[in-house]
Short mmCIF file of C-alpha atoms in Angstrom, two decimals:
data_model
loop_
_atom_site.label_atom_id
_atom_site.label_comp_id
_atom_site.label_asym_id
_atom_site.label_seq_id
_atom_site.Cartn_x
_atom_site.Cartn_y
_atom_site.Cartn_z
CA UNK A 1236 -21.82 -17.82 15.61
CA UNK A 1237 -21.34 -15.46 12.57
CA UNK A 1238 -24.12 -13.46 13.85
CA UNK A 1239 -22.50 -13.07 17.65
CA UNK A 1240 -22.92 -9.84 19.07
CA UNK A 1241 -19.96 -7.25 17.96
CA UNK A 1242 -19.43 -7.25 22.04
CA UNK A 1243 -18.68 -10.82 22.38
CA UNK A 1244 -16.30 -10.98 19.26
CA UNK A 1245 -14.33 -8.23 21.18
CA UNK A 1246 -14.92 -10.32 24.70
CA UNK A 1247 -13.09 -13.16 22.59
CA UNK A 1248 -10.83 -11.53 21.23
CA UNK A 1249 -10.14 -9.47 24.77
CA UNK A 1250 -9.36 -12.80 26.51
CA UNK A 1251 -7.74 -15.04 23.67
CA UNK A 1252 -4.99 -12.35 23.54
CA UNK A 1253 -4.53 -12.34 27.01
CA UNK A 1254 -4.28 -16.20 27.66
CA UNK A 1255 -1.51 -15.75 24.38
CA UNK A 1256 0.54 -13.12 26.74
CA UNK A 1257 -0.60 -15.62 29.88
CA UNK A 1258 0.58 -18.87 28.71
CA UNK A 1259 4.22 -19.70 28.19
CA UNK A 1260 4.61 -22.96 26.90
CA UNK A 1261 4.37 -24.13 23.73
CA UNK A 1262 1.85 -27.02 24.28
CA UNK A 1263 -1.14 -24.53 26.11
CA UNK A 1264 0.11 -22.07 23.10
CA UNK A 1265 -1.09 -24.57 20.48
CA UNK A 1266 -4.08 -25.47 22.12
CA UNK A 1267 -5.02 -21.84 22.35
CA UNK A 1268 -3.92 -21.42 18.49
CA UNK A 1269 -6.34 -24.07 17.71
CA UNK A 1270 -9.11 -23.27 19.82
CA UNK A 1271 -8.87 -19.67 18.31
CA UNK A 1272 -8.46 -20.88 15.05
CA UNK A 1273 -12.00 -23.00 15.60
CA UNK A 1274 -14.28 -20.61 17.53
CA UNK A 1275 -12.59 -17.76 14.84
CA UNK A 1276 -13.76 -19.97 12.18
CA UNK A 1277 -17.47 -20.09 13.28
CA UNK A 1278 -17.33 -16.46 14.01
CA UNK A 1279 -17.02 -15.84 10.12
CA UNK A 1280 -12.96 -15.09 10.22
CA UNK A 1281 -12.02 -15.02 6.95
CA UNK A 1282 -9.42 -17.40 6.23
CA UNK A 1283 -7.93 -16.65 2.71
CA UNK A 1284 -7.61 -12.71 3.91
CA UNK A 1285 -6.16 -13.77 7.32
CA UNK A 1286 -3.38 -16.27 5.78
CA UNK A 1287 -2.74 -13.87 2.83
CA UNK A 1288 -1.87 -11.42 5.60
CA UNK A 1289 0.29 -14.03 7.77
CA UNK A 1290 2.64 -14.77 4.81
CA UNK A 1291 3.83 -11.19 4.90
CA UNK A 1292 4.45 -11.62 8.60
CA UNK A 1293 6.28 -15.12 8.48
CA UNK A 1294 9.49 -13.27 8.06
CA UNK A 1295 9.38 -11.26 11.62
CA UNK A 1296 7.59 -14.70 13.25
CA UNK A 1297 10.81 -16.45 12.16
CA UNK A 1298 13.13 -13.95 13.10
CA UNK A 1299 11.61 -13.42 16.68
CA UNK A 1300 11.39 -17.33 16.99
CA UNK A 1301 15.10 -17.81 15.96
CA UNK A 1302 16.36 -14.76 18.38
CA UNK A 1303 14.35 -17.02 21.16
CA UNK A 1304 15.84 -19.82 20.18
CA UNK A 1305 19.74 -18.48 19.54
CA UNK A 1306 19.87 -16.24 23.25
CA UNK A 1307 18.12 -18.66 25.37
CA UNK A 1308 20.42 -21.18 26.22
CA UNK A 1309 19.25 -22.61 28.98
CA UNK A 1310 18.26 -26.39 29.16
CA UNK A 1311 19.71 -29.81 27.40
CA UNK A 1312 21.67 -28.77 24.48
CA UNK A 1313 19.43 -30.19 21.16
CA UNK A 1314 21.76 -29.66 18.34
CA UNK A 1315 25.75 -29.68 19.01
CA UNK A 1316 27.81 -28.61 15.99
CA UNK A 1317 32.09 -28.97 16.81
CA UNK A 1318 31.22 -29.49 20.45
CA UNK A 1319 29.44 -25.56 20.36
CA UNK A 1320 25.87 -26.32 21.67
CA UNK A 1321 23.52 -24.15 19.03
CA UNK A 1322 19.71 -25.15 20.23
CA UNK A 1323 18.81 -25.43 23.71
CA UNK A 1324 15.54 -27.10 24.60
CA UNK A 1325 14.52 -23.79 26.30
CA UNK A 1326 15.08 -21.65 23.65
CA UNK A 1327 13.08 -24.03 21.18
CA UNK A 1328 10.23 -23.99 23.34
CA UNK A 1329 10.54 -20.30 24.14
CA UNK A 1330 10.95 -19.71 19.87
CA UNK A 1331 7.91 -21.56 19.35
CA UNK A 1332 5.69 -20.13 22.29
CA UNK A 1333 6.76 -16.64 21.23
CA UNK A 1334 5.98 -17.33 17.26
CA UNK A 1335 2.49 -18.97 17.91
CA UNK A 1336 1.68 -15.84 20.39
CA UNK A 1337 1.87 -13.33 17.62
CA UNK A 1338 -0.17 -15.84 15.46
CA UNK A 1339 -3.13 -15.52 18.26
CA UNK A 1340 -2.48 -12.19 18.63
CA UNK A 1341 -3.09 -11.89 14.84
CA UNK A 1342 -5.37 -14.37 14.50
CA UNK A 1343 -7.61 -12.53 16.87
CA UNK A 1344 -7.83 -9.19 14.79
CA UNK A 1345 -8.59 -10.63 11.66
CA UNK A 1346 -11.89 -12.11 14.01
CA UNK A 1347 -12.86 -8.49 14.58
CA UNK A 1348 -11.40 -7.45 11.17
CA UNK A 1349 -14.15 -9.51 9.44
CA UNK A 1350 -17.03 -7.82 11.49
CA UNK A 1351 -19.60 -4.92 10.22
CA UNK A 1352 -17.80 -1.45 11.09
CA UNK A 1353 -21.27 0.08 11.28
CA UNK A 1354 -22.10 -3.00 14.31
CA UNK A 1355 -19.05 -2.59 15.72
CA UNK A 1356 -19.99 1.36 15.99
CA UNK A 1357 -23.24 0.83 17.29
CA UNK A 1358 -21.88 -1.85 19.89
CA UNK A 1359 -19.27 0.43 21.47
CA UNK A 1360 -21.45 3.09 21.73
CA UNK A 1361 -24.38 0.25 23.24
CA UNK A 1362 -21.31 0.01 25.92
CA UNK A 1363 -21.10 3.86 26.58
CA UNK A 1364 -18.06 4.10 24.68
CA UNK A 1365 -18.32 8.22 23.17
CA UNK A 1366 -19.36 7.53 19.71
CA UNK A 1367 -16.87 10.11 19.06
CA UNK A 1368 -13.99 7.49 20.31
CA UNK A 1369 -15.76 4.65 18.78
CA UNK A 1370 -15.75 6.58 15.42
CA UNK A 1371 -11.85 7.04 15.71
CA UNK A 1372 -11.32 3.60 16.16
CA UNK A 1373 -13.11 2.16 13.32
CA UNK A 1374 -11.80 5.55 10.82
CA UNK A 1375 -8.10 4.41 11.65
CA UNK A 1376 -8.39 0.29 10.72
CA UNK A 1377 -10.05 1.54 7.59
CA UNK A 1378 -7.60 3.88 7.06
CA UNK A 1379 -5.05 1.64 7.37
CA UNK A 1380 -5.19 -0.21 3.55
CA UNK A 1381 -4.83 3.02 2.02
CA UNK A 1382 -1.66 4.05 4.26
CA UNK A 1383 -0.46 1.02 2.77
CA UNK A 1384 -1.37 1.72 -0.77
CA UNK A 1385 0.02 5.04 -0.12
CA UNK A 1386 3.22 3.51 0.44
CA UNK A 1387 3.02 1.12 -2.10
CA UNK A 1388 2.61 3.83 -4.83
CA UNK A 1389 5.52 6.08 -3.29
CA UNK A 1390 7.86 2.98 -3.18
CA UNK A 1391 6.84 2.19 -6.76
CA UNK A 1392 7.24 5.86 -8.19
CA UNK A 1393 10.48 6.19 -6.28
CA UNK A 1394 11.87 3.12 -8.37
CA UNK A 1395 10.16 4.20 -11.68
CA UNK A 1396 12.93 7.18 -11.53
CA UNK A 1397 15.60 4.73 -11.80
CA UNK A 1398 16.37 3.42 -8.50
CA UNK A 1399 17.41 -0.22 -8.27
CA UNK A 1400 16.59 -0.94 -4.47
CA UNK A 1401 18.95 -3.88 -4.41
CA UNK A 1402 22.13 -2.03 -5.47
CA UNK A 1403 21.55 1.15 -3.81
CA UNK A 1404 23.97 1.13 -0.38
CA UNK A 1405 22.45 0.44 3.21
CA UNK A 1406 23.28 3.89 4.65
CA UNK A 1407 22.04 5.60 1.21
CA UNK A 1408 19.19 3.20 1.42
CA UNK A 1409 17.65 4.24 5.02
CA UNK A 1410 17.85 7.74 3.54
CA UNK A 1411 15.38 6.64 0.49
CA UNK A 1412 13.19 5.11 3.32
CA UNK A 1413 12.76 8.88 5.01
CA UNK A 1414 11.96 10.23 2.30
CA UNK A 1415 9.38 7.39 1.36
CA UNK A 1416 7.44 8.24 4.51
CA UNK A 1417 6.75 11.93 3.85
CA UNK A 1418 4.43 11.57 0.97
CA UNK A 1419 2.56 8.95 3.13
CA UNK A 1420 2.38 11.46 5.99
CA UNK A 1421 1.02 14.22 3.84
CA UNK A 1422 -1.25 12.29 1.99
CA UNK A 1423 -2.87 11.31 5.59
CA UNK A 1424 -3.27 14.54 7.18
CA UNK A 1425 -4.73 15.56 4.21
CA UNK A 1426 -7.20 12.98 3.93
CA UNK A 1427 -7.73 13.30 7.26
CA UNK A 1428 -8.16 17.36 7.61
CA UNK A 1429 -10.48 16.50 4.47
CA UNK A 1430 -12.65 13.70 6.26
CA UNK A 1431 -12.96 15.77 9.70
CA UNK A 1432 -15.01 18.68 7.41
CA UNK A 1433 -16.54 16.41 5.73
CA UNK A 1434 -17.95 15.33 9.05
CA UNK A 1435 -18.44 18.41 10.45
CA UNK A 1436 -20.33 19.78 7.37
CA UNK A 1437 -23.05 16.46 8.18
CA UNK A 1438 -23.43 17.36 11.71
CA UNK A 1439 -20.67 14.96 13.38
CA UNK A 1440 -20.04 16.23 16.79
CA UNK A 1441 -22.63 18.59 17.09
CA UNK A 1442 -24.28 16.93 19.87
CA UNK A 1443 -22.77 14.63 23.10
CA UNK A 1444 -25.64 12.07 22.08
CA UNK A 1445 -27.09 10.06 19.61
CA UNK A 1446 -29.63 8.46 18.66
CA UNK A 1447 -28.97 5.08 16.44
CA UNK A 1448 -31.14 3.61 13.44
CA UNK A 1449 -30.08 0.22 14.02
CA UNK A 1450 -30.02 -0.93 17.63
CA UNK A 1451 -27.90 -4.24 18.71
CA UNK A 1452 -29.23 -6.37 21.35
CA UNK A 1453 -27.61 -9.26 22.91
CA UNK A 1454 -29.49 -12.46 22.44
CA UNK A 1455 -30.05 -15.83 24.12
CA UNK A 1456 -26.70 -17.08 21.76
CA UNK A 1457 -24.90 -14.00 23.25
CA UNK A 1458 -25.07 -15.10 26.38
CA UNK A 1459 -24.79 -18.21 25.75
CA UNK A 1460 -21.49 -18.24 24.30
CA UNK A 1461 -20.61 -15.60 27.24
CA UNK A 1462 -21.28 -17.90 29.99
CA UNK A 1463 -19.60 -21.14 27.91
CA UNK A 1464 -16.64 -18.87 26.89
CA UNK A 1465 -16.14 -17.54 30.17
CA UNK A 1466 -16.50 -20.77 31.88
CA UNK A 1467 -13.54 -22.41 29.08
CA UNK A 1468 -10.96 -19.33 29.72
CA UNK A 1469 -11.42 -19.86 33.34
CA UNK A 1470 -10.84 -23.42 33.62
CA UNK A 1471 -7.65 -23.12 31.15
CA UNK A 1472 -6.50 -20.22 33.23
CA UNK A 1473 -6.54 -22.73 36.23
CA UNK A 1474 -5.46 -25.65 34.61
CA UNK A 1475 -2.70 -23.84 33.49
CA UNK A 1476 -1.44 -22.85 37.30
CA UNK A 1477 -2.61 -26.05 38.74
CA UNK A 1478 -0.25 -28.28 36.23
CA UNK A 1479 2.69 -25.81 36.39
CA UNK B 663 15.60 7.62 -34.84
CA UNK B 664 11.54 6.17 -33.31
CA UNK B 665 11.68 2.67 -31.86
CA UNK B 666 9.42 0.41 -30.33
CA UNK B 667 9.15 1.80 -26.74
CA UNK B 668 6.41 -0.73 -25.65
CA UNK B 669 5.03 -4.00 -26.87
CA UNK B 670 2.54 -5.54 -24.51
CA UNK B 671 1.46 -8.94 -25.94
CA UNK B 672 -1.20 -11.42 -25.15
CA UNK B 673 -1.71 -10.00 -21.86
CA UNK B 674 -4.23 -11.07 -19.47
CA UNK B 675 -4.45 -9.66 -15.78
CA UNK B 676 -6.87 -10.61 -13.12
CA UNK B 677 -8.01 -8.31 -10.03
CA UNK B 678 -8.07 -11.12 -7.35
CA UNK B 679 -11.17 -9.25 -5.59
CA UNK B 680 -12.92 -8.11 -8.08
CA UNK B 681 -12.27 -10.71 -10.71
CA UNK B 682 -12.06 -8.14 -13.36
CA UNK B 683 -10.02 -8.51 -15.98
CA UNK B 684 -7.84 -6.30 -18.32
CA UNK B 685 -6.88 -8.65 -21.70
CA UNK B 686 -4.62 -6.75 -24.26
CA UNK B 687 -4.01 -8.57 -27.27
CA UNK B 688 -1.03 -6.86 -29.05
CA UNK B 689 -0.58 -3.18 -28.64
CA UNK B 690 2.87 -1.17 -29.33
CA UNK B 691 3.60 2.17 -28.19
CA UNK B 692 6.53 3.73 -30.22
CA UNK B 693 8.99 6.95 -29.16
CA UNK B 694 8.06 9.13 -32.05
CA UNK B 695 3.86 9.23 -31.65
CA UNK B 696 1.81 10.08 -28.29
CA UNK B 697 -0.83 7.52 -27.73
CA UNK B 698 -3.66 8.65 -26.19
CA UNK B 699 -5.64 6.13 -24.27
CA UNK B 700 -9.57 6.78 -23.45
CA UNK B 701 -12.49 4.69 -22.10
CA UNK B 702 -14.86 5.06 -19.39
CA UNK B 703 -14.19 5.59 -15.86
CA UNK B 704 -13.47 1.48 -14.65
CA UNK B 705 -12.68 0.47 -17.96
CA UNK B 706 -9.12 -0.14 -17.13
CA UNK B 707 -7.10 2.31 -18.93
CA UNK B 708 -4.61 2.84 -15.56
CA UNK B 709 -4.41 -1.06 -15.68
CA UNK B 710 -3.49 -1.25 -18.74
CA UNK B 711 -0.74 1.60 -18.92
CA UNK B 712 0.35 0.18 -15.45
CA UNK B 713 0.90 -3.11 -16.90
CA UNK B 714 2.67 -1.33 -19.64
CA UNK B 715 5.20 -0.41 -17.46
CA UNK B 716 5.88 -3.11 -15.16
CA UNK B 717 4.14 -1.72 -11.96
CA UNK B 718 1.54 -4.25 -12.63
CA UNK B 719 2.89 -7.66 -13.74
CA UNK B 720 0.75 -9.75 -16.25
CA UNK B 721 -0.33 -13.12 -15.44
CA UNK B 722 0.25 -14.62 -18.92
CA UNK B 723 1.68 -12.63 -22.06
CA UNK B 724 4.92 -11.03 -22.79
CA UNK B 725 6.14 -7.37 -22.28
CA UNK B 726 9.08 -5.93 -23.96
CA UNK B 727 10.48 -2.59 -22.74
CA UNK B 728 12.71 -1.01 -25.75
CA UNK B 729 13.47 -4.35 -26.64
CA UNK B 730 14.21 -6.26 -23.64
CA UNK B 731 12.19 -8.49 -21.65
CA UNK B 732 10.22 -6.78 -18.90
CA UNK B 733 10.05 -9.44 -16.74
CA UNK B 734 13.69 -10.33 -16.49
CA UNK B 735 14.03 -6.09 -15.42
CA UNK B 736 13.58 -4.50 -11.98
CA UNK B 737 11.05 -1.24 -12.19
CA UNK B 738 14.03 0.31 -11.01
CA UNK B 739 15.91 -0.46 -14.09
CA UNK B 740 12.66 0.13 -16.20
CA UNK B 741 12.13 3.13 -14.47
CA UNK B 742 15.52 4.30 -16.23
CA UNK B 743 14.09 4.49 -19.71
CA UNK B 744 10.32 4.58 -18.64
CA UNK B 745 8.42 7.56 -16.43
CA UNK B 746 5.00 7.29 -14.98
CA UNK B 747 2.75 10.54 -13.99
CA UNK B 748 0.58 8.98 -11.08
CA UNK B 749 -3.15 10.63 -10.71
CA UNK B 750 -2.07 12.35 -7.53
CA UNK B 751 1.55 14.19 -8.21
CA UNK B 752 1.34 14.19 -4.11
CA UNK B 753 2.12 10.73 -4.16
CA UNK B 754 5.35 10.98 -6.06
CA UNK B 755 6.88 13.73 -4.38
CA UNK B 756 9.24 12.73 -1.60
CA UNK B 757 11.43 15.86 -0.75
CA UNK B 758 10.66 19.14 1.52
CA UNK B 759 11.32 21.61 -1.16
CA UNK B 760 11.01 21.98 -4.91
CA UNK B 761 15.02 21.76 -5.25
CA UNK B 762 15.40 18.95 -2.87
CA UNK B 763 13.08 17.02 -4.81
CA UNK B 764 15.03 17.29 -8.14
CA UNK B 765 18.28 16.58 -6.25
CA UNK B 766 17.36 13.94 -4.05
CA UNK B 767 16.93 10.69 -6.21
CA UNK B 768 20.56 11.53 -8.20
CA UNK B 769 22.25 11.92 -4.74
CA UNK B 770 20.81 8.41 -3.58
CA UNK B 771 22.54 7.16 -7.15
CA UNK B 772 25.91 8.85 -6.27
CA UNK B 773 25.68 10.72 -8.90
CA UNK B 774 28.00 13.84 -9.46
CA UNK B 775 26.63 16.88 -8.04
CA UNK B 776 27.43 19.41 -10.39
CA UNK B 777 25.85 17.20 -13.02
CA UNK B 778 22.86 17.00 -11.29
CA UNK B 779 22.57 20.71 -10.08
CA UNK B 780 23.32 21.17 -13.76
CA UNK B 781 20.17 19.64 -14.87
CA UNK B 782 17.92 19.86 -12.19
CA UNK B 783 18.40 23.64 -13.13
CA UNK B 784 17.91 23.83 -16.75
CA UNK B 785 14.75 21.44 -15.98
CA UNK B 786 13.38 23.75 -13.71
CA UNK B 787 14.15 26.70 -16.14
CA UNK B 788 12.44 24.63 -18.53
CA UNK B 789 9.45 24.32 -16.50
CA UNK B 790 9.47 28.15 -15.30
CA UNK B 791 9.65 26.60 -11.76
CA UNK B 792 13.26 27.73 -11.58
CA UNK B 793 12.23 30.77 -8.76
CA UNK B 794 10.54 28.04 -6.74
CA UNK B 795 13.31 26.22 -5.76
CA UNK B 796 13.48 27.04 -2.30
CA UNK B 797 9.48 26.46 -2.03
CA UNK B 798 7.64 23.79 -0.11
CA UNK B 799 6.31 21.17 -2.30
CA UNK B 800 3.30 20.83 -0.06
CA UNK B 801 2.67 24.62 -0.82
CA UNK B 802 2.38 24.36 -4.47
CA UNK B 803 -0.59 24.30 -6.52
CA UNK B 804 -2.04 21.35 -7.93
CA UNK B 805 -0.61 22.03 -11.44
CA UNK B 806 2.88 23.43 -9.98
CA UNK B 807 3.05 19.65 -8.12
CA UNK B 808 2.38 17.99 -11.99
CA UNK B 809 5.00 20.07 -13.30
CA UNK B 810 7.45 19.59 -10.80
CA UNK B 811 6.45 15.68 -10.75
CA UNK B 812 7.18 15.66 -14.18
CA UNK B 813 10.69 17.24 -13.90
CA UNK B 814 11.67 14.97 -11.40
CA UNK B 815 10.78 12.04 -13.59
CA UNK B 816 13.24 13.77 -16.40
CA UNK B 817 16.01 14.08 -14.12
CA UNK B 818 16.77 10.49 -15.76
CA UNK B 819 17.27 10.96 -19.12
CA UNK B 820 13.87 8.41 -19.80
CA UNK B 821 12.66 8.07 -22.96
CA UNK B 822 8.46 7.31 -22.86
CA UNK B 823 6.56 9.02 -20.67
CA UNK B 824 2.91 7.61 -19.20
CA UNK B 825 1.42 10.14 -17.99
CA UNK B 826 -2.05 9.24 -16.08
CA UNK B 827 -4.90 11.79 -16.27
CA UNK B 828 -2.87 15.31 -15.83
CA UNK B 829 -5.49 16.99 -16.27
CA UNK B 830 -7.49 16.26 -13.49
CA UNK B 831 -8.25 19.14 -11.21
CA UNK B 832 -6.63 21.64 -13.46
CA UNK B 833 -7.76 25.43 -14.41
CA UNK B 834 -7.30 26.22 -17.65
CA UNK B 835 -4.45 28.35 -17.24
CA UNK B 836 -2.80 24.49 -15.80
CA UNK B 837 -3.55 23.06 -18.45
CA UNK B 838 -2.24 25.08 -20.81
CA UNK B 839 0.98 25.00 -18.92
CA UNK B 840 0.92 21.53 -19.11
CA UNK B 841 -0.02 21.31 -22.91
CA UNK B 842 3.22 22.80 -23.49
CA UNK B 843 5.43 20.55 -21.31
CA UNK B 844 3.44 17.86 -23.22
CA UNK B 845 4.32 19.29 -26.77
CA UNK B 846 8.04 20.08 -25.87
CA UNK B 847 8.69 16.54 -24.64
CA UNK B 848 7.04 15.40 -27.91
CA UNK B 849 9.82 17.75 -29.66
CA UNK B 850 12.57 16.22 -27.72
CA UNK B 851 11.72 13.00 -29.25
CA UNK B 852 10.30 11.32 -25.91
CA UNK B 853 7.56 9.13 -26.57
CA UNK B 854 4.20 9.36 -24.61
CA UNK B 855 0.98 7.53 -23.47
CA UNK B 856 -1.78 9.89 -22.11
CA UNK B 857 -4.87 8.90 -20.44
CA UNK B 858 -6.83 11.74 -21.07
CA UNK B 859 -10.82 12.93 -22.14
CA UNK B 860 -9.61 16.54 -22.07
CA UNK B 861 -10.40 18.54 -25.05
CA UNK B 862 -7.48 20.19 -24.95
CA UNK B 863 -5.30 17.05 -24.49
CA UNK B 864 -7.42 14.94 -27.31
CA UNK B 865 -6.06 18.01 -29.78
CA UNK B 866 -2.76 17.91 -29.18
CA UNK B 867 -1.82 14.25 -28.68
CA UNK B 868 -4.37 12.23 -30.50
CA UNK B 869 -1.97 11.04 -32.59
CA UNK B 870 -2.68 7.55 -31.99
CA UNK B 871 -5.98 6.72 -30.27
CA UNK B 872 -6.15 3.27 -27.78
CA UNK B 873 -9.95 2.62 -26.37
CA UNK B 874 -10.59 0.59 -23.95
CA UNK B 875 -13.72 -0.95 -23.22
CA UNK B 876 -14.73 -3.47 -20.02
CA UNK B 877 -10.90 -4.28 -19.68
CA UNK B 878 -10.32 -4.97 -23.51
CA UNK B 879 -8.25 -3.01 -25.66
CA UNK B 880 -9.38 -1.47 -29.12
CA UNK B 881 -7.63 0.63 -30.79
#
């Protein structure tokens, strides 16, 4: 499965995300976290890049769980403190669906994450996509580790002249923050106005067409895993409704 | 009176990628000499100063920053007695014009104002960028953005400097101007570490050379 077409990884992750907004309880939820976990596995996810990434997210999955679980209060009360009911069994299930929908939702980008650019270039243009578009796409997820470096070194320069984040005051401290993004901007739109003549200068653009060096076709597996895919989504999808 | 700005000991740091490593054994950078730290492109020179300053944390080994234990310190409090001079001075400019940029960082401190327009001046005099001050950072030159990096990093009275390749994409005339800020900082006692294979540079502050070869320190 590691050597699926580009098209199918984005057919996967296309309709795992959207059974992740679909689905609202937590039991379908896990069973779609699993299943994505599994066929994401096969399909060559990397795992130690993907989980590096989700520990910097646990924060905002916890926080949008617990505001789930604090507002909803709907349901049998689950934990009573002084006769004040603080879980509902709603708003657990609701925390938990919510928390393990951004996981997919993740999950499902680090699956294309891990794929060829150069494929995934060729495949969207295979599927009439303007190359020009297709380009675009793939420029701005590379793009986006050095945005982050970017930011790293300005938040790490902007402390090296003596400014001890933790003491400095809230309102003082979303001022340092605007001023953090401006050398990030820059820094972009110069790379940027920098990689467009670069382009330009090797011909990018100068015709509507073009003709590719490496051409992907879809193979028996393709389809294979089309049809089986297709076949698994739909049945959920209905299984879903019909046990509602 | 010179003190021990620096002492990196029996440090050993690992690129989790790459796998490469940068080991430095023992290496002390005092206030009163300017180190000057070559090798080949790779070799982990910016490693090395980075770890020297905190921005990269060692896996094993000690650091001492004038004394005190780097590891028990924020970079914000290192960042009181130590400067760094990234590659690109873009990256370490943060305010819309040359003035703003000197004033910002002591006005996020609460610092007195008349203090800080006090020195942000004589800096800028200092740095003949005093008839900039209403200019766009983003429209200065290349060695006008070192300068004025520089100057911001002085703003706090710091005393070691890192300063990683200036040079880089400078004309002569640049570089001379930055020779200078080099050789007055040296006069005002401030202690530097220069990664550097300009001619220019080597002459001035090859006081004390560092090499560094596949990630290893010799000096």
């Amino acid at each position: 499965m590691k050597t699926l077409d580009p098209r199918m990884k984005l057919f996967f992750v296309i309709v795992i995300t959207t059974l992740a907004l679909l689905f609202s309880h937590p039991l379908w939820m896990l069973c779609l976290s699993v299943t994505a976990l599994l066929i994401g596995f096969f399909m060559g996810a990397d795992f130690n890049v993907f989980f590096r990434k989700l520990i910097r997210f646990t924060k905002v999955l916890f926080i949008i769980a617990a505001v789930q679980i604090i507002f909803v209060r709907t349901g049998d009360a689950l934990v009573v403190i002084d006769g004040f009911a603080l879980v509902y069994y709603d708003g657990l299930m609701r925390g938990l669906n919510t928390a393990m929908r951004y996981f997919v939702i993740l999950y499902s980008a680090a699956v294309m994450a891990g794929e060829n650019s150069r494929r995934v270039i060729a495949s969207l243009t295979q599927m009439k996509v303007p190359y020009m578009f297709a380009f675009m796409v793939m420029i701005t997820l590379r793009f986006l580790p050095i945005y982050a470096e970017s930011f790293s070194d300005a938040m790490t320069s902007i402390q090296l002249r003596g400014v001890e984040l933790k003491k400095v005051r809230f309102g003082r401290k979303i001022r340092l923050y605007g001023h953090l993004l401006l050398p990030v901007v820059a820094d972009s739109i110069a790379k940027s106005q920098d990689l467009s003549a670069a382009m330009e200068a090797r011909g990018f653009g100068a015709k509507k067409t073009r003709t590719a060096y490496h051409v992907i076709e879809m193979r028996k597996s393709d389809f294979l895993f089309f049809v089986v895919f297709s076949l698994l989504s739909a049945g959920a999808i209905a299984g879903y409704y019909l046990l509602q | 009176m010179p003190e021990t700005a620096i002492r990196l000991k029996d440090a050993i740091f690992t690129y989790p990628q790459s796998g490469f490593k940068v080991i430095c054994e023992d290496l002390s950078l005092n206030t009163d000499e300017t180190a000057l730290v070559t090798g080949k492109n790779g070799s982990g020179k910016t490693t090395l100063l980075k770890l020297c300053c905190g921005i990269l944390r060692p896996e094993s080994g000690t650091l001492f920053i004038f004394g005190e234990d780097a590891n028990k310190q924020s970079l914000g409090k290192i960042g009181q007695n130590v400067g760094y001079l990234f590659q690109e001075p873009s990256r370490q400019l943060f305010a819309a014009t040359v003035w703003d940029e000197m004033t910002f960082i002591g006005g996020i401190l609460g610092e007195d104002p008349e203090a800080i327009k006090e020195r942000a001046e004589s800096l800028l005099r200092r740095f003949n960028m005093l008839d900039m001050r209403e200019r766009s950072v983003y429209r200065l030159s290349r060695g006008e953005k070192q300068r004025l990096a520089i100057a911001a990093i002085l703003m706090r009275k710091i005393r070691y400097l890192i300063l990683d390749e200036p040079t880089t994409g400078l004309d002569g005339e640049n570089k001379k101007a930055l020779i200078e800020v080099i050789e007055s900082l040296q006069n005002d006692g401030i202690g530097i570490a220069i990664i550097s294979h300009d001619r220019g540079i080597i002459n001035c502050c090859g006081q004390k050379r560092i090499h560094v070869e596949g990630g290893r320190v010799v000096q």
